[in-house]
Short mmCIF file of C-alpha atoms and ligand atoms in Angstrom, two decimals:
data_model
loop_
_atom_site.label_atom_id
_atom_site.label_comp_id
_atom_site.label_asym_id
_atom_site.label_seq_id
_atom_site.Cartn_x
_atom_site.Cartn_y
_atom_site.Cartn_z
CA UNK A 1421 89.57 -63.03 -113.34
CA UNK A 1422 88.30 -64.35 -110.09
CA UNK A 1423 84.26 -65.58 -110.62
CA UNK A 1424 83.03 -64.25 -107.17
CA UNK A 1425 80.85 -60.90 -106.84
CA UNK A 1426 81.79 -58.90 -104.25
CA UNK A 1427 78.74 -57.32 -102.09
CA UNK A 1428 79.93 -53.73 -100.76
CA UNK A 1429 77.47 -52.68 -98.47
CA UNK A 1430 76.77 -49.25 -97.95
CA UNK A 1431 73.67 -48.67 -96.23
CA UNK A 1432 75.46 -47.36 -93.07
CA UNK A 1433 77.39 -44.72 -95.32
CA UNK A 1434 75.44 -43.77 -98.58
CA UNK A 1435 72.23 -45.07 -97.10
CA UNK A 1436 72.41 -42.81 -94.36
CA UNK A 1437 72.90 -40.00 -96.32
CA UNK A 1438 69.15 -40.02 -96.82
CA UNK A 1439 67.51 -37.19 -95.04
CA UNK A 1440 65.81 -38.56 -92.16
CA UNK A 1441 67.60 -41.85 -92.39
CA UNK A 1442 70.47 -40.81 -89.76
CA UNK A 1443 71.40 -43.54 -86.84
CA UNK A 1444 72.55 -43.93 -83.82
CA UNK A 1445 75.77 -45.38 -82.81
CA UNK A 1446 74.15 -48.15 -81.67
CA UNK A 1447 71.41 -48.64 -84.37
CA UNK A 1448 74.49 -48.89 -86.72
CA UNK A 1449 76.20 -51.32 -85.07
CA UNK A 1450 73.24 -53.31 -84.69
CA UNK A 1451 72.63 -53.53 -88.48
CA UNK A 1452 76.37 -53.87 -88.86
CA UNK A 1453 76.20 -57.17 -86.92
CA UNK A 1454 73.03 -58.20 -89.15
CA UNK A 1455 75.16 -57.24 -92.22
CA UNK A 1456 77.93 -59.67 -91.04
CA UNK A 1457 74.91 -62.41 -90.49
CA UNK A 1458 74.36 -61.75 -93.99
CA UNK A 1459 77.92 -62.37 -94.94
CA UNK A 1460 78.04 -59.20 -96.92
CA UNK A 1461 82.04 -58.97 -97.96
CA UNK A 1462 82.40 -55.36 -96.94
CA UNK A 1463 80.55 -53.18 -94.89
CA UNK A 1464 80.81 -49.41 -95.21
CA UNK A 1465 80.55 -48.35 -91.68
CA UNK A 1466 80.47 -44.45 -92.38
CA UNK A 1467 82.70 -41.73 -93.07
CA UNK A 1468 84.74 -41.33 -90.25
CA UNK A 1469 86.09 -37.50 -90.72
CA UNK A 1470 82.52 -36.49 -91.14
CA UNK A 1471 81.99 -36.00 -87.41
CA UNK A 1472 82.88 -37.39 -84.44
CA UNK A 1473 79.53 -39.31 -84.19
CA UNK A 1474 80.54 -40.98 -87.60
CA UNK A 1475 84.07 -41.77 -86.18
CA UNK A 1476 82.51 -43.46 -83.23
CA UNK A 1477 80.27 -45.27 -85.37
CA UNK A 1478 83.01 -46.38 -87.60
CA UNK A 1479 85.19 -47.08 -84.28
CA UNK A 1480 82.68 -49.35 -82.69
CA UNK A 1481 81.89 -51.31 -85.92
CA UNK A 1482 85.46 -51.89 -86.81
CA UNK A 1483 86.12 -53.30 -83.21
CA UNK A 1484 82.80 -55.61 -83.15
CA UNK A 1485 82.90 -57.03 -86.67
CA UNK A 1486 85.28 -59.73 -87.49
CA UNK A 1487 84.13 -61.46 -90.67
CA UNK A 1488 83.31 -58.73 -93.14
CA UNK A 1489 86.03 -56.42 -94.24
CA UNK A 1490 85.03 -52.90 -92.35
CA UNK A 1491 85.62 -49.50 -94.58
CA UNK A 1492 85.46 -45.88 -93.88
CA UNK A 1493 85.04 -43.32 -96.28
CA UNK A 1494 87.44 -40.31 -96.57
CA UNK A 1495 87.96 -37.22 -99.03
CA UNK A 1496 91.41 -37.28 -101.20
CA UNK A 1497 93.41 -35.29 -98.29
CA UNK A 1498 95.63 -36.67 -95.53
CA UNK A 1499 93.21 -35.43 -92.56
CA UNK A 1500 90.26 -37.71 -93.66
CA UNK A 1501 92.38 -40.58 -94.51
CA UNK A 1502 94.28 -40.02 -91.52
CA UNK A 1503 90.90 -40.22 -89.46
CA UNK A 1504 89.67 -43.23 -91.25
CA UNK A 1505 92.74 -45.17 -90.58
CA UNK A 1506 92.43 -44.41 -86.66
CA UNK A 1507 88.93 -45.49 -86.70
CA UNK A 1508 89.48 -49.03 -88.25
CA UNK A 1509 92.63 -49.32 -86.35
CA UNK A 1510 90.44 -51.98 -84.51
CA UNK A 1511 89.21 -54.28 -87.66
CA UNK A 1512 90.47 -57.50 -88.34
CA UNK A 1513 90.21 -56.51 -92.12
CA UNK A 1514 90.35 -52.64 -92.89
CA UNK A 1515 89.47 -50.87 -96.04
CA UNK A 1516 89.93 -47.09 -96.65
CA UNK A 1517 87.93 -45.92 -99.56
CA UNK A 1518 89.19 -42.44 -100.84
CA UNK A 1519 87.54 -40.23 -103.39
CA UNK A 1520 87.80 -37.20 -105.54
CA UNK A 1521 85.34 -35.80 -108.18
CA UNK A 1522 86.50 -36.16 -111.75
CA UNK A 1523 83.88 -34.88 -114.13
CA UNK A 1524 84.24 -31.42 -115.51
CA UNK A 1525 81.59 -30.23 -113.72
CA UNK A 1526 82.58 -31.13 -110.43
CA UNK A 1527 86.21 -29.98 -110.71
CA UNK A 1528 85.12 -26.82 -112.03
CA UNK A 1529 82.35 -25.89 -110.13
CA UNK A 1530 82.45 -27.68 -106.80
CA UNK A 1531 86.43 -28.39 -106.53
CA UNK A 1532 87.78 -25.22 -108.50
CA UNK A 1533 90.68 -27.21 -109.45
CA UNK A 1534 91.98 -28.01 -112.45
CA UNK A 1535 92.95 -31.63 -114.13
CA UNK A 1536 96.26 -31.61 -113.10
CA UNK A 1537 95.26 -30.92 -109.52
CA UNK A 1538 93.10 -33.33 -109.03
CA UNK A 1539 95.24 -36.00 -110.99
CA UNK A 1540 97.84 -34.98 -108.42
CA UNK A 1541 95.63 -35.14 -105.36
CA UNK A 1542 94.56 -38.27 -106.26
CA UNK A 1543 98.02 -39.88 -106.64
CA UNK A 1544 98.85 -38.45 -103.14
CA UNK A 1545 96.03 -39.23 -101.48
CA UNK A 1546 96.40 -43.13 -102.47
CA UNK A 1547 100.14 -43.28 -101.69
CA UNK A 1548 99.40 -41.71 -98.80
CA UNK A 1549 96.70 -44.12 -97.73
CA UNK A 1550 98.56 -47.11 -98.90
CA UNK A 1551 100.82 -46.34 -96.30
CA UNK A 1552 98.38 -47.06 -93.35
CA UNK A 1553 96.47 -49.91 -94.97
CA UNK A 1554 96.79 -52.55 -97.38
CA UNK A 1555 93.46 -52.72 -99.03
CA UNK A 1556 92.52 -49.35 -100.87
CA UNK A 1557 89.45 -48.27 -102.69
CA UNK A 1558 89.50 -45.14 -104.86
CA UNK A 1559 86.51 -43.82 -106.47
CA UNK A 1560 86.49 -41.05 -109.09
CA UNK A 1561 83.32 -39.22 -107.72
CA UNK A 1562 80.78 -38.55 -110.86
CA UNK A 1563 82.96 -40.76 -112.88
CA UNK A 1564 80.44 -42.11 -115.16
CA UNK A 1565 80.09 -38.63 -116.41
CA UNK A 1566 83.89 -37.89 -116.67
CA UNK A 1567 86.10 -37.69 -119.63
CA UNK A 1568 87.13 -40.94 -120.71
CA UNK A 1569 90.79 -40.08 -121.29
CA UNK A 1570 91.15 -38.01 -118.33
CA UNK A 1571 89.49 -40.66 -116.20
CA UNK A 1572 91.86 -43.18 -117.32
CA UNK A 1573 94.71 -41.29 -116.62
CA UNK A 1574 93.60 -40.86 -113.25
CA UNK A 1575 92.71 -44.51 -112.47
CA UNK A 1576 96.23 -45.81 -114.16
CA UNK A 1577 98.15 -43.70 -111.61
CA UNK A 1578 96.08 -44.37 -108.60
CA UNK A 1579 96.68 -48.09 -109.73
CA UNK A 1580 100.49 -47.19 -109.51
CA UNK A 1581 100.36 -45.79 -106.21
CA UNK A 1582 98.44 -49.37 -105.14
CA UNK A 1583 94.54 -48.85 -105.16
CA UNK A 1584 93.54 -52.37 -104.86
CA UNK A 1585 89.68 -51.84 -105.83
CA UNK A 1586 88.33 -49.00 -108.47
CA UNK A 1587 84.78 -48.15 -107.97
CA UNK A 1588 83.36 -46.16 -110.73
CA UNK A 1589 80.17 -44.05 -109.35
CA UNK A 1590 77.36 -42.89 -111.22
CA UNK A 1591 76.84 -40.41 -108.88
CA UNK A 1592 73.69 -38.64 -110.24
CA UNK A 1593 71.93 -41.91 -111.65
CA UNK A 1594 72.05 -40.83 -115.26
CA UNK A 1595 73.41 -44.14 -116.69
CA UNK A 1596 71.81 -46.52 -119.12
CA UNK A 1597 72.36 -50.45 -118.87
CA UNK A 1598 74.28 -50.75 -121.65
CA UNK A 1599 75.95 -47.75 -121.99
CA UNK A 1600 77.60 -48.09 -118.33
CA UNK A 1601 78.72 -51.68 -118.80
CA UNK A 1602 80.63 -50.54 -121.94
CA UNK A 1603 82.00 -47.72 -120.39
CA UNK A 1604 83.56 -49.91 -117.32
CA UNK A 1605 84.87 -52.13 -120.38
CA UNK A 1606 86.09 -49.60 -122.12
CA UNK A 1607 88.00 -48.54 -119.08
CA UNK A 1608 89.31 -51.91 -118.05
CA UNK A 1609 90.44 -52.16 -121.88
CA UNK A 1610 92.23 -48.89 -122.45
CA UNK A 1611 94.56 -48.71 -118.90
CA UNK A 1612 97.25 -51.00 -119.10
CA UNK A 1613 97.80 -52.03 -115.64
CA UNK A 1614 93.78 -52.64 -115.15
CA UNK A 1615 94.39 -56.02 -114.05
CA UNK A 1616 96.00 -55.42 -111.05
CA UNK A 1617 93.17 -53.95 -109.10
CA UNK A 1618 89.41 -55.26 -108.89
CA UNK A 1619 86.66 -53.06 -110.29
CA UNK A 1620 83.45 -52.04 -108.78
CA UNK A 1621 80.16 -50.13 -109.61
CA UNK A 1622 78.40 -47.92 -107.61
CA UNK A 1623 74.84 -46.59 -109.12
CA UNK A 1624 72.22 -44.50 -107.98
CA UNK A 1625 68.55 -44.87 -108.82
CA UNK A 1626 67.42 -41.53 -110.41
CA UNK A 1627 66.25 -43.36 -113.37
CA UNK A 1628 65.22 -46.17 -111.70
CA UNK A 1629 67.77 -47.93 -113.43
CA UNK A 1630 70.50 -48.67 -110.53
CA UNK A 1631 70.26 -52.27 -110.23
CA UNK A 1632 70.10 -52.87 -114.05
CA UNK A 1633 73.09 -50.58 -114.49
CA UNK A 1634 75.13 -52.23 -111.44
CA UNK A 1635 73.98 -55.67 -113.10
CA UNK A 1636 75.63 -54.64 -116.85
CA UNK A 1637 78.41 -53.31 -115.29
CA UNK A 1638 79.33 -56.82 -114.02
CA UNK A 1639 77.99 -58.49 -116.91
CA UNK A 1640 79.48 -56.04 -119.93
CA UNK A 1641 81.88 -54.28 -117.79
CA UNK A 1642 83.59 -57.27 -116.13
CA UNK A 1643 83.20 -55.60 -112.44
CA UNK A 1644 83.48 -57.86 -109.73
CA UNK A 1645 81.92 -55.44 -106.99
CA UNK A 1646 78.75 -54.08 -106.48
CA UNK A 1647 78.08 -51.19 -104.16
CA UNK A 1648 74.74 -51.24 -102.59
CA UNK A 1649 72.23 -50.87 -100.04
CA UNK A 1650 69.65 -52.76 -98.03
CA UNK A 1651 66.08 -51.85 -99.34
CA UNK A 1652 68.17 -49.45 -102.09
CA UNK A 1653 68.41 -46.82 -99.13
CA UNK A 1654 69.96 -43.69 -100.14
CA UNK A 1655 69.40 -40.13 -100.71
CA UNK A 1656 66.99 -38.99 -103.73
CA UNK A 1657 65.78 -42.28 -105.21
CA UNK A 1658 68.19 -44.38 -103.24
CA UNK A 1659 71.22 -46.85 -104.20
CA UNK A 1660 71.65 -50.18 -105.89
CA UNK A 1661 69.50 -52.23 -103.63
CA UNK A 1662 71.48 -55.29 -102.47
CA UNK A 1663 68.50 -57.72 -102.25
CA UNK A 1664 67.73 -57.39 -106.00
CA UNK A 1665 71.27 -57.47 -107.14
CA UNK A 1666 72.12 -60.73 -104.83
CA UNK A 1667 68.77 -62.44 -105.86
CA UNK A 1668 69.10 -61.64 -109.75
CA UNK A 1669 72.71 -63.24 -109.68
CA UNK A 1670 71.99 -66.17 -107.54
CA UNK A 1671 68.63 -67.06 -109.42
CA UNK A 1672 70.25 -66.49 -113.03
CA UNK A 1673 73.07 -68.12 -112.26
CA UNK A 1674 73.32 -69.43 -115.48
CA UNK A 1675 73.55 -65.97 -116.98
CA UNK A 1676 75.77 -64.39 -114.66
CA UNK A 1677 78.22 -67.45 -113.60
CA UNK A 1678 79.26 -65.91 -110.54
CA UNK A 1679 79.64 -67.02 -106.70
CA UNK A 1680 78.67 -65.13 -103.80
CA UNK A 1681 79.20 -65.28 -100.16
CA UNK A 1682 75.59 -64.03 -98.97
CA UNK A 1683 73.78 -66.15 -96.58
CA UNK A 1684 70.71 -65.17 -98.56
CA UNK A 1685 68.06 -66.19 -95.66
CA UNK A 1686 69.17 -62.93 -93.67
CA UNK A 1687 67.82 -60.96 -96.65
CA UNK A 1688 64.51 -60.01 -94.95
CA UNK A 1689 65.82 -59.55 -91.52
CA UNK A 1690 68.17 -56.98 -92.65
CA UNK A 1691 65.37 -55.35 -94.54
CA UNK A 1692 63.00 -54.96 -91.56
CA UNK A 1693 65.73 -54.15 -89.47
CA UNK A 1694 66.96 -51.28 -91.64
CA UNK A 1695 63.19 -50.33 -92.38
CA UNK A 1696 62.02 -50.14 -88.52
CA UNK A 1697 65.39 -48.57 -87.69
CA UNK A 1698 65.24 -45.37 -90.63
CA UNK A 1699 61.31 -45.28 -90.70
CA UNK A 1700 62.07 -45.75 -94.41
CA UNK A 1701 59.02 -48.25 -95.01
CA UNK A 1702 59.40 -50.57 -97.96
CA UNK A 1703 56.93 -50.79 -100.61
CA UNK A 1704 54.68 -53.82 -100.62
CA UNK A 1705 55.38 -54.39 -104.17
CA UNK A 1706 59.08 -54.07 -103.86
CA UNK A 1707 61.01 -57.04 -105.47
CA UNK A 1708 62.36 -59.98 -102.97
CA UNK A 1709 61.50 -57.82 -99.67
CA UNK A 1710 58.18 -56.55 -100.27
CA UNK A 1711 55.11 -57.84 -98.25
CA UNK A 1712 53.61 -58.80 -101.85
CA UNK A 1713 56.92 -60.18 -103.07
CA UNK A 1714 55.75 -63.78 -102.86
CA UNK A 1715 51.90 -63.37 -102.58
CA UNK A 1716 49.90 -64.66 -105.26
CA UNK A 1717 46.65 -63.03 -105.47
CA UNK A 1718 44.80 -64.17 -108.42
CA UNK A 1719 42.99 -67.39 -108.98
CA UNK A 1720 44.74 -68.83 -111.51
CA UNK A 1721 48.35 -68.04 -110.20
CA UNK A 1722 47.43 -69.72 -106.71
CA UNK A 1723 46.06 -72.86 -108.50
CA UNK A 1724 49.24 -72.95 -110.32
CA UNK A 1725 51.60 -72.40 -107.48
CA UNK A 1726 49.55 -75.04 -105.25
CA UNK A 1727 50.44 -77.56 -108.29
CA UNK A 1728 53.81 -76.60 -108.72
CA UNK A 1729 55.58 -73.81 -106.96
CA UNK A 1730 58.00 -72.81 -109.95
CA UNK A 1731 54.75 -72.42 -112.55
CA UNK A 1732 54.90 -68.76 -111.06
CA UNK A 1733 57.69 -68.28 -108.50
CA UNK A 1734 61.13 -67.86 -109.54
CA UNK A 1735 62.44 -68.02 -105.88
CA UNK A 1736 61.40 -69.60 -102.86
CA UNK A 1737 60.48 -67.04 -100.05
CA UNK A 1738 62.06 -68.90 -97.43
CA UNK A 1739 65.58 -68.75 -99.23
CA UNK A 1740 65.35 -65.03 -98.73
CA UNK A 1741 64.16 -65.02 -94.81
CA UNK A 1742 60.30 -64.92 -95.23
CA UNK A 1743 58.97 -67.14 -92.54
CA UNK A 1744 55.35 -67.84 -92.50
CA UNK A 1745 53.78 -65.64 -89.72
CA UNK A 1746 54.42 -67.80 -86.87
CA UNK A 1747 53.17 -67.35 -83.35
CA UNK A 1748 56.19 -67.42 -81.51
CA UNK A 1749 55.41 -66.07 -77.89
CA UNK A 1750 52.42 -65.19 -75.85
CA UNK A 1751 51.59 -63.65 -72.40
CA UNK A 1752 52.78 -66.98 -70.63
CA UNK A 1753 55.99 -66.94 -72.07
CA UNK A 1754 58.90 -66.31 -69.70
CA UNK A 1755 62.41 -64.43 -69.63
CA UNK A 1756 64.22 -67.12 -71.06
CA UNK A 1757 61.88 -68.24 -73.85
CA UNK A 1758 61.88 -64.57 -74.79
CA UNK A 1759 65.59 -64.48 -74.51
CA UNK A 1760 65.84 -67.45 -76.79
CA UNK A 1761 63.60 -66.24 -79.46
CA UNK A 1762 66.02 -63.01 -79.76
CA UNK A 1763 69.08 -65.41 -80.19
CA UNK A 1764 66.85 -67.38 -82.84
CA UNK A 1765 66.13 -64.15 -84.37
CA UNK A 1766 70.15 -63.10 -84.35
CA UNK A 1767 69.22 -60.14 -82.19
CA UNK A 1768 71.99 -59.17 -79.60
CA UNK A 1769 71.15 -56.88 -76.90
CA UNK A 1770 74.10 -54.96 -75.79
CA UNK A 1771 73.12 -55.63 -71.85
CA UNK A 1772 71.20 -57.64 -69.50
CA UNK A 1773 69.74 -54.28 -68.48
CA UNK A 1774 68.20 -53.86 -72.47
CA UNK A 1775 67.07 -57.58 -72.58
CA UNK A 1776 64.96 -56.71 -69.12
CA UNK A 1777 63.74 -53.93 -70.74
CA UNK A 1778 62.90 -55.34 -73.69
CA UNK A 1779 60.98 -57.92 -71.82
CA UNK A 1780 58.90 -55.63 -69.91
CA UNK A 1781 58.13 -54.14 -73.00
CA UNK A 1782 57.15 -57.89 -74.81
CA UNK A 1783 54.90 -58.70 -71.53
CA UNK A 1784 53.36 -55.21 -71.75
CA UNK A 1785 52.40 -55.94 -75.66
CA UNK A 1786 51.51 -59.67 -74.78
CA UNK A 1787 48.87 -58.45 -72.16
CA UNK A 1788 47.21 -56.58 -75.07
CA UNK A 1789 47.64 -58.67 -78.10
CA UNK A 1790 47.13 -62.43 -77.58
CA UNK A 1791 49.60 -63.74 -80.45
CA UNK A 1792 53.56 -62.20 -80.69
CA UNK A 1793 54.83 -62.92 -84.16
CA UNK A 1794 58.56 -62.11 -84.99
CA UNK A 1795 57.81 -59.02 -86.45
CA UNK A 1796 56.45 -57.65 -83.36
CA UNK A 1797 59.44 -58.74 -81.70
CA UNK A 1798 61.72 -57.14 -83.95
CA UNK A 1799 59.69 -53.88 -83.85
CA UNK A 1800 59.73 -54.13 -79.93
CA UNK A 1801 63.57 -54.27 -79.85
CA UNK A 1802 64.14 -51.44 -82.64
CA UNK A 1803 61.97 -49.55 -79.93
CA UNK A 1804 64.64 -50.16 -77.33
CA UNK A 1805 67.35 -49.38 -79.88
CA UNK A 1806 66.93 -45.85 -78.15
CA UNK A 1807 68.84 -46.49 -74.71
CA UNK A 1808 67.44 -45.09 -71.51
CA UNK A 1809 69.70 -42.14 -71.31
CA UNK A 1810 69.27 -41.16 -74.73
CA UNK A 1811 65.55 -41.11 -74.29
CA UNK A 1812 64.80 -37.47 -73.14
CA UNK A 1813 61.21 -37.54 -74.21
CA UNK A 1814 59.00 -40.69 -72.94
CA UNK A 1815 55.36 -41.36 -73.65
CA UNK A 1816 53.78 -42.22 -69.96
CA UNK A 1817 50.09 -42.13 -70.62
CA UNK A 1818 47.59 -41.36 -73.50
CA UNK A 1819 43.91 -41.15 -73.70
CA UNK A 1820 41.28 -39.73 -76.11
CA UNK A 1821 37.70 -39.75 -77.15
CA UNK A 1822 36.61 -39.34 -80.72
CA UNK A 1823 32.97 -39.88 -81.48
CA UNK A 1824 31.31 -39.57 -85.13
CA UNK A 1825 30.32 -36.30 -85.75
CA UNK A 1826 32.52 -34.72 -82.83
CA UNK A 1827 35.89 -33.22 -82.50
CA UNK A 1828 38.27 -35.82 -81.10
CA UNK A 1829 40.27 -34.67 -77.58
CA UNK A 1830 43.22 -36.27 -76.43
CA UNK A 1831 45.16 -36.21 -72.93
CA UNK A 1832 48.74 -37.33 -73.06
CA UNK A 1833 51.07 -37.46 -70.00
CA UNK A 1834 54.86 -37.42 -71.01
CA UNK A 1835 58.48 -37.22 -69.63
CA UNK A 1836 61.23 -34.82 -70.70
CA UNK A 1837 64.33 -35.61 -68.68
CA UNK A 1838 63.14 -35.37 -65.07
CA UNK A 1839 59.98 -33.11 -65.27
CA UNK A 1840 56.63 -34.80 -66.06
CA UNK A 1841 54.14 -33.49 -68.41
CA UNK A 1842 50.40 -33.58 -68.76
CA UNK A 1843 48.78 -31.77 -71.75
CA UNK A 1844 45.34 -32.11 -73.59
CA UNK A 1845 44.59 -30.67 -77.22
CA UNK A 1846 41.58 -30.99 -79.66
CA UNK A 1847 42.67 -32.03 -83.31
CA UNK A 1848 40.96 -33.29 -86.73
CA UNK A 1849 40.89 -36.72 -85.58
CA UNK A 1850 42.56 -38.72 -82.53
CA UNK A 1851 46.27 -38.73 -84.10
CA UNK A 1852 45.96 -35.21 -84.71
CA UNK A 1853 44.78 -34.52 -81.14
CA UNK A 1854 47.45 -36.34 -79.63
CA UNK A 1855 50.27 -34.67 -81.63
CA UNK A 1856 49.03 -31.31 -81.09
CA UNK A 1857 48.63 -31.89 -77.45
CA UNK A 1858 52.19 -32.78 -77.05
CA UNK A 1859 53.41 -29.95 -79.57
CA UNK A 1860 51.20 -27.29 -77.68
CA UNK A 1861 53.49 -28.20 -74.59
CA UNK A 1862 56.62 -28.61 -76.40
CA UNK A 1863 56.54 -25.95 -79.20
CA UNK A 1864 59.33 -27.29 -80.64
CA UNK A 1865 57.89 -25.81 -84.20
CA UNK A 1866 59.08 -28.86 -85.85
CA UNK A 1867 57.59 -29.22 -89.60
CA UNK A 1868 55.64 -32.62 -90.19
CA UNK A 1869 56.95 -33.83 -93.39
CA UNK A 1870 55.62 -37.55 -93.52
CA UNK A 1871 53.42 -39.32 -91.09
CA UNK A 1872 52.58 -43.14 -92.08
CA UNK A 1873 51.01 -46.24 -90.63
CA UNK A 1874 51.54 -49.68 -91.39
CA UNK A 1875 50.41 -52.93 -90.16
CA UNK A 1876 53.39 -54.86 -89.06
CA UNK A 1877 52.11 -58.46 -89.49
CA UNK A 1878 49.51 -58.74 -92.34
CA UNK A 1879 46.21 -60.42 -92.25
CA UNK A 1880 45.07 -59.25 -89.20
CA UNK A 1881 43.22 -56.50 -87.40
CA UNK A 1882 44.86 -57.36 -84.15
CA UNK A 1883 48.34 -56.28 -85.82
CA UNK A 1884 50.39 -53.50 -84.20
CA UNK A 1885 50.63 -50.60 -85.94
CA UNK A 1886 53.99 -49.07 -86.78
CA UNK A 1887 53.93 -45.26 -87.31
CA UNK A 1888 56.87 -43.53 -89.00
CA UNK A 1889 56.81 -39.74 -88.81
CA UNK A 1890 59.77 -37.36 -90.31
CA UNK A 1891 60.15 -33.73 -88.79
CA UNK A 1892 62.12 -30.89 -89.76
CA UNK A 1893 63.58 -28.58 -87.82
CA UNK A 1894 66.28 -25.97 -88.42
CA UNK A 1895 67.46 -27.77 -91.55
CA UNK A 1896 67.59 -31.27 -89.87
CA UNK A 1897 65.08 -34.02 -91.11
CA UNK A 1898 64.66 -36.99 -88.65
CA UNK A 1899 62.62 -40.11 -88.76
CA UNK A 1900 60.82 -41.17 -85.46
CA UNK A 1901 59.13 -44.72 -85.57
CA UNK A 1902 56.57 -46.26 -83.00
CA UNK A 1903 54.71 -49.53 -82.41
CA UNK A 1904 51.78 -50.22 -80.68
CA UNK A 1905 48.25 -52.32 -81.24
CA UNK A 1906 46.73 -48.93 -80.45
CA UNK A 1907 47.74 -46.51 -83.76
CA UNK A 1908 47.27 -43.33 -81.63
CA UNK A 1909 49.75 -44.55 -79.04
CA UNK A 1910 51.94 -45.55 -81.73
CA UNK A 1911 52.05 -42.23 -83.25
CA UNK A 1912 52.84 -40.29 -80.18
CA UNK A 1913 55.49 -42.77 -79.69
CA UNK A 1914 56.85 -41.85 -83.54
CA UNK A 1915 56.40 -38.20 -82.41
CA UNK A 1916 58.45 -38.57 -79.55
CA UNK A 1917 61.13 -40.52 -80.79
CA UNK A 1918 61.58 -37.86 -83.46
CA UNK A 1919 61.87 -35.28 -80.98
CA UNK A 1920 64.44 -37.28 -79.15
CA UNK A 1921 66.25 -37.64 -82.35
CA UNK A 1922 66.39 -33.69 -82.56
CA UNK A 1923 67.10 -33.70 -78.99
CA UNK A 1924 70.08 -35.48 -78.70
CA UNK A 1925 71.62 -33.95 -81.97
CA UNK A 1926 70.96 -30.50 -79.98
CA UNK A 1927 72.55 -31.87 -76.96
CA UNK A 1928 75.63 -32.84 -78.92
CA UNK A 1929 76.28 -29.56 -80.58
CA UNK A 1930 75.47 -27.62 -77.15
CA UNK A 1931 78.47 -30.15 -75.72
CA UNK A 1932 80.88 -29.50 -78.38
CA UNK A 1933 80.36 -25.91 -77.83
O1 KIV B 2240 77.97 -41.46 -105.16
C1 KIV B 2240 79.37 -41.20 -105.21
O2 KIV B 2240 79.87 -40.67 -105.97
C2 KIV B 2240 79.57 -42.03 -103.93
C3 KIV B 2240 81.36 -41.81 -103.90
C4 KIV B 2240 81.61 -40.96 -102.69
C5 KIV B 2240 81.60 -43.20 -104.02
O3 KIV B 2240 78.97 -42.12 -102.99
ZN1 ZN B 2241 76.96 -42.73 -104.05
#
C-alpha cells in the first residue's frame, strides 16, 4: 500500500455549491493556480455538464494547470461524461469523477430506480468514461448510508470496469469517526478486487466531524485519498477542511506515518484568497487559518512561548504561511515594486491592463493609508478580479453625514453601464443610509441576508475594513465583498459587487435566450 496521502481539493466544485459562494471563471482560475502552488494532487475544477459557465471554467483550468491532476464531476450518464472529457481535453493530467446514488432513500425517492438499474448504470458509466480517460473516480453518492452488501456489488463491478479511485461519500455528514473508519475497512476487506483501486474519503461536516471522520477513514479504513476544501467551504456546514487534515497528518506523522505532497506555506494565502473571493469569512478561532490560531493571549502561555515555543505551540505559524504583518509598500512605492510584491505573493494577474488597474487602486489606497500590508494587497487584487466589462455597477463617490442624535444621511454616485446616477437617502446608520440610497435608485428588491465587517489587518484602527454582503433575489444567493479604509465605502462597494453578480447572471440567462 502506498504511504502517500493524496489530497483532492473540491473547493471549486463541492465548495462552490454553498449558496452565495459561486465564482466567476477568472476567480476559479486564480484559485486553481493557488491550489497548484499549494501542490494539491487533484483539483476538482467543477461539474462541466451542469452549465456553460462551469464547462468553460473546467476547460480554462484544465488548459492552465500543469502540475496537479484536473478533474470534472459527471453524473453517471454518457452526456455528462462526454462533456467532462471535452472540458478536460487540454489537461496534462485529467480525471473524470462519475457518481450515482446507492442508498435506498436516494435510489427510491430521488432517482426512482431499482438496485439493478443503478448497478447497471454505474457499470456502463465507468466503462464509457474509461474509454475517454485513464483516470476514473467513482462515487456512490450517500455511500455511507447505503446497504453494505449492495455497495460491495456496485464497487466490485466498477473496479472491474476500470475505476481507479473509489470514493465513499458521507454525503449528509451522518458518520461517526470509528464507524466510518470501520465501514471503509470492511468494504476493502470484502471486495475481492479492492486492491486494484485507491480508496478515498469524502465527508460533510453536518455534525462537525468531517475532519475526524476523514482521518478515521485513513487510519482505520486504509483510505489513501482525502477530499476536502479550503476553509472547509461547502454547502450547509461545509466539507472536510483541507488545512486541518493536512496539518493533522503532518503534525502527527508519528501516528499516521503518511507523506504529503503539500507545500503547507501556501495554506494561509489559499485560505485568504478563498475567503476574499467568496465572502465566506474565516472564524477567528478556526484551526490553522483563523486569525487567533497562533495568538497567545494569556500571560502564562505568552511566558511559556517566549521561553520555548513548543511549550504551547504544536505547529509553527510560518510553516502554514502566516507572515508577521509586514509593512510591504507605501505611497512612494513604484509600479515595479508593486508588481514584484504581487509576484512574491504568487498573484498572477491576467494582463498588463489588470496590473495597471490594480496599481491605480494601490496608489489610491496608499494615499489614504500609510502602511500597506500583504493582506491589503490581497484584498485589492480580489477586488480587481471583477474585470472591467463584468463590472456593470461601479461606485464613483460617496459622502455621508452622521452626528450623534441625528439621523444619518448619505449621497452616493455610481455608474450602471454607461449611465451615471446620483442618489441620496437617510438611514438608521451611515451604512444603512448608503445602501438605501443605492437601492432607492435601482429598486432591485434584493433581500439582504448577511452583512459583516472584518478588519483586514489586525491590531490597528488604521486597517481596511472588509465587508461582505449576501443578497438573495429570485432564488439566487450571491456574496459581494468590498474593502476600503472607510467601512461605509467598503459597504457600498460590497453591495454593488453583489449586485454585479446578480446582474451578470441575469445577462447570461438573457443571452442564452
Ligand atoms: O457529497 C457527495 O456525495 C458528493 C459526491 C458527488 C461525491 O459530493
Ligand atoms: Zn460532497
